[in-house]
């Protein structure tokens, strides 16, 4: 995971005057902003390049980044001039050429402990090492000419899921199979049947990434611009293998309302306290 794509074009209407002049990701939480927490976590986990899709209050966001972060990352900004009309599926579509096998996708209106990202990184690296060893063992048994890669030997894709918290109607819920492959994602899923909540961090590789991007493009080109990028993913989940990566109970939250924002401030303090203890 060398790059991160951050979607930050939205208006944040439900927060009223709090986001009158700034995007949600610039909301202060403690001594930092939301996006500062995300960038700090990305830096701690070795990410070097950041692509940001901005829209509302674009100049404010860009100024903040240039003032505080340009010495730590290489940045690319993509401006979504349809941020008032379209949902975040369009932001993801605008950045589709930058979503490669080394890139993670993040929502900008979340705050999360850096260890959540570390767990994702370790899981992808562990899978990679395991599959490389299995491939090597296979080729020792079979002739190279007759050995064909199997789907279960490909690098794995993940959504980060909170499988501990109590779900609500607003939760972006997921349903998994016995292998922890995610097969459905939607806010409208039955809470009792759901495995957990998607927190807004995605890592797609290979076939899964290609299928997601094709789904994204199909929906945008057919005018489904009121949807979320999660809807593009939902369209192909039954045909691909995307696994759950647990938050393992570590703190995080999404910010949509004043209540969420108040909770985010508590999360920020909790993250700071945990970091100090380490």
Short mmCIF file of C-alpha atoms in Angstrom, two decimals, residues 14-194:
data_model
loop_
_atom_site.label_atom_id
_atom_site.label_comp_id
_atom_site.label_asym_id
_atom_site.label_seq_id
_atom_site.Cartn_x
_atom_site.Cartn_y
_atom_site.Cartn_z
CA UNK A 14 -26.27 17.65 7.87
CA UNK A 15 -23.68 19.47 9.98
CA UNK A 16 -25.21 22.87 9.26
CA UNK A 17 -23.04 25.88 10.04
CA UNK A 18 -20.11 23.70 11.08
CA UNK A 19 -19.40 23.02 7.42
CA UNK A 20 -20.66 26.31 6.00
CA UNK A 21 -17.21 27.34 4.78
CA UNK A 22 -15.12 24.17 5.05
CA UNK A 23 -15.39 20.55 3.90
CA UNK A 24 -16.10 17.98 6.60
CA UNK A 25 -12.54 16.73 6.54
CA UNK A 26 -11.32 20.09 7.87
CA UNK A 27 -13.48 19.92 11.00
CA UNK A 28 -11.23 20.34 14.05
CA UNK A 29 -11.04 17.39 16.41
CA UNK A 30 -8.73 18.27 19.24
CA UNK A 31 -5.57 19.89 17.93
CA UNK A 32 -5.96 18.44 14.43
CA UNK A 33 -8.53 18.14 11.67
CA UNK A 34 -10.19 14.94 10.47
CA UNK A 35 -7.98 14.71 7.42
CA UNK A 36 -4.89 15.28 9.57
CA UNK A 37 -5.72 12.12 11.51
CA UNK A 38 -6.08 10.15 8.27
CA UNK A 39 -2.86 11.52 6.81
CA UNK A 40 -0.97 10.80 10.03
CA UNK A 41 -2.20 7.20 9.96
CA UNK A 42 -1.20 6.87 6.30
CA UNK A 43 2.25 8.29 7.00
CA UNK A 44 2.77 5.85 9.90
CA UNK A 45 1.96 3.00 7.53
CA UNK A 46 4.37 3.93 4.78
CA UNK A 47 2.06 5.62 2.27
CA UNK A 48 3.94 8.18 0.17
CA UNK A 49 1.46 9.45 -2.42
CA UNK A 50 -1.99 10.96 -1.84
CA UNK A 51 -4.71 11.61 -4.41
CA UNK A 52 -7.55 13.81 -3.14
CA UNK A 53 -10.84 14.33 -4.96
CA UNK A 54 -12.06 17.69 -3.69
CA UNK A 55 -15.13 19.78 -4.42
CA UNK A 56 -16.81 22.04 -1.89
CA UNK A 57 -14.36 24.57 -0.39
CA UNK A 58 -11.61 23.12 -2.56
CA UNK A 59 -9.26 26.06 -2.00
CA UNK A 60 -9.54 25.82 1.78
CA UNK A 61 -8.63 22.15 1.70
CA UNK A 62 -5.77 22.66 -0.71
CA UNK A 63 -4.37 25.52 1.38
CA UNK A 64 -4.47 23.39 4.52
CA UNK A 65 -2.65 20.53 2.80
CA UNK A 66 -0.01 22.81 1.29
CA UNK A 67 0.63 24.46 4.64
CA UNK A 68 0.98 21.29 6.68
CA UNK A 69 1.62 18.18 4.59
CA UNK A 70 3.46 18.75 1.32
CA UNK A 71 6.85 17.87 2.82
CA UNK A 72 5.54 14.48 3.95
CA UNK A 73 3.63 13.31 0.85
CA UNK A 74 3.36 13.76 -2.88
CA UNK A 75 -0.13 15.14 -3.62
CA UNK A 76 -2.44 15.07 -6.63
CA UNK A 77 -5.72 17.02 -6.47
CA UNK A 78 -8.70 16.19 -8.68
CA UNK A 79 -11.51 18.76 -8.65
CA UNK A 80 -15.08 17.46 -8.80
CA UNK A 81 -17.08 20.38 -10.20
CA UNK A 82 -20.33 18.40 -9.82
CA UNK A 83 -20.11 18.09 -6.03
CA UNK A 84 -23.51 19.79 -5.59
CA UNK A 85 -25.35 17.53 -8.04
CA UNK A 86 -23.76 14.09 -7.81
CA UNK A 87 -22.93 11.62 -5.07
CA UNK A 88 -19.49 10.20 -4.28
CA UNK A 89 -19.74 7.60 -7.04
CA UNK A 90 -18.75 10.43 -9.39
CA UNK A 91 -15.73 11.38 -7.27
CA UNK A 92 -14.53 7.78 -7.39
CA UNK A 93 -15.14 7.72 -11.15
CA UNK A 94 -13.04 10.86 -11.69
CA UNK A 95 -10.13 9.20 -9.91
CA UNK A 96 -10.49 5.73 -11.46
CA UNK A 97 -7.24 5.96 -13.39
CA UNK A 98 -5.34 6.41 -10.12
CA UNK A 99 -6.85 3.41 -8.34
CA UNK A 100 -4.22 0.75 -8.95
CA UNK A 101 -3.04 -2.31 -7.01
CA UNK A 102 -0.97 -0.18 -4.63
CA UNK A 103 -3.76 2.23 -3.65
CA UNK A 104 -6.21 2.22 -0.78
CA UNK A 105 -9.50 4.12 -1.01
CA UNK A 106 -10.64 6.19 1.97
CA UNK A 107 -13.65 8.30 2.82
CA UNK A 108 -12.54 11.67 4.18
CA UNK A 109 -15.22 12.02 6.86
CA UNK A 110 -13.85 9.34 9.18
CA UNK A 111 -11.45 9.27 12.09
CA UNK A 112 -9.70 6.03 12.96
CA UNK A 113 -6.80 4.71 14.98
CA UNK A 114 -3.62 4.13 12.90
CA UNK A 115 -3.52 0.51 14.10
CA UNK A 116 -6.61 -0.18 11.98
CA UNK A 117 -4.61 0.68 8.89
CA UNK A 118 -1.64 -1.26 10.20
CA UNK A 119 -3.81 -4.36 10.59
CA UNK A 120 -4.96 -3.99 6.98
CA UNK A 121 -1.39 -3.58 5.77
CA UNK A 122 -0.17 -6.61 7.73
CA UNK A 123 -3.05 -8.72 6.49
CA UNK A 124 -2.36 -7.90 2.85
CA UNK A 125 1.36 -8.50 3.30
CA UNK A 126 0.75 -11.79 5.12
CA UNK A 127 -1.56 -12.96 2.36
CA UNK A 128 1.02 -11.96 -0.23
CA UNK A 129 3.79 -13.93 1.50
CA UNK A 130 1.56 -16.98 2.01
CA UNK A 131 0.44 -17.02 -1.60
CA UNK A 132 3.97 -16.53 -2.90
CA UNK A 133 5.12 -19.53 -0.85
CA UNK A 134 2.19 -21.63 -2.04
CA UNK A 135 2.89 -20.68 -5.65
CA UNK A 136 6.54 -21.65 -5.24
CA UNK A 137 5.58 -25.01 -3.73
CA UNK A 138 3.13 -25.67 -6.52
CA UNK A 139 5.72 -24.99 -9.20
CA UNK A 140 8.08 -27.42 -7.51
CA UNK A 141 5.52 -30.16 -8.05
CA UNK A 142 4.10 -29.25 -11.45
CA UNK A 143 5.85 -28.33 -14.64
CA UNK A 144 5.81 -24.60 -15.16
CA UNK A 145 4.21 -24.99 -18.55
CA UNK A 146 1.19 -26.78 -17.12
CA UNK A 147 0.77 -24.73 -13.96
CA UNK A 148 -2.14 -22.29 -14.19
CA UNK A 149 -2.79 -19.69 -11.46
CA UNK A 150 -5.86 -20.44 -9.37
CA UNK A 151 -8.18 -17.78 -8.02
CA UNK A 152 -7.34 -18.71 -4.40
CA UNK A 153 -3.67 -17.99 -5.09
CA UNK A 154 -4.19 -14.38 -6.09
CA UNK A 155 -3.52 -11.39 -3.79
CA UNK A 156 -6.54 -10.63 -1.62
CA UNK A 157 -8.80 -7.57 -1.50
CA UNK A 158 -10.34 -6.17 1.67
CA UNK A 159 -12.93 -3.86 3.15
CA UNK A 160 -12.27 -2.73 6.71
CA UNK A 161 -15.21 -3.80 8.85
CA UNK A 162 -16.19 -3.07 12.44
CA UNK A 163 -17.57 -6.41 13.56
CA UNK A 164 -17.87 -5.40 17.22
CA UNK A 165 -20.18 -2.38 17.41
CA UNK A 166 -23.95 -2.35 17.60
CA UNK A 167 -25.42 -1.70 14.15
CA UNK A 168 -28.06 0.92 13.34
CA UNK A 169 -30.20 1.81 10.34
CA UNK A 170 -27.50 4.33 9.32
CA UNK A 171 -24.68 1.77 9.38
CA UNK A 172 -23.20 0.74 6.02
CA UNK A 173 -23.80 -2.92 6.75
CA UNK A 174 -22.19 -5.97 5.18
CA UNK A 175 -23.10 -9.64 4.93
CA UNK A 176 -20.35 -12.25 4.65
CA UNK A 177 -20.12 -15.94 3.88
CA UNK A 178 -18.33 -18.61 5.95
CA UNK A 179 -14.96 -17.55 4.50
CA UNK A 180 -15.45 -13.92 5.61
CA UNK A 181 -15.93 -12.89 1.98
CA UNK A 182 -18.21 -9.88 1.76
CA UNK A 183 -21.19 -10.66 -0.46
CA UNK A 184 -23.53 -7.74 0.24
CA UNK A 185 -23.07 -4.11 1.29
CA UNK A 186 -25.91 -1.67 1.89
CA UNK A 187 -27.42 0.47 4.63
CA UNK A 188 -30.75 -1.31 4.11
CA UNK A 189 -29.52 -4.80 4.98
CA UNK A 190 -31.15 -6.66 7.86
CA UNK A 191 -29.23 -5.81 11.03
CA UNK A 192 -29.68 -9.33 12.43
CA UNK A 193 -28.15 -10.89 9.31
CA UNK A 194 -25.29 -8.41 9.01
#
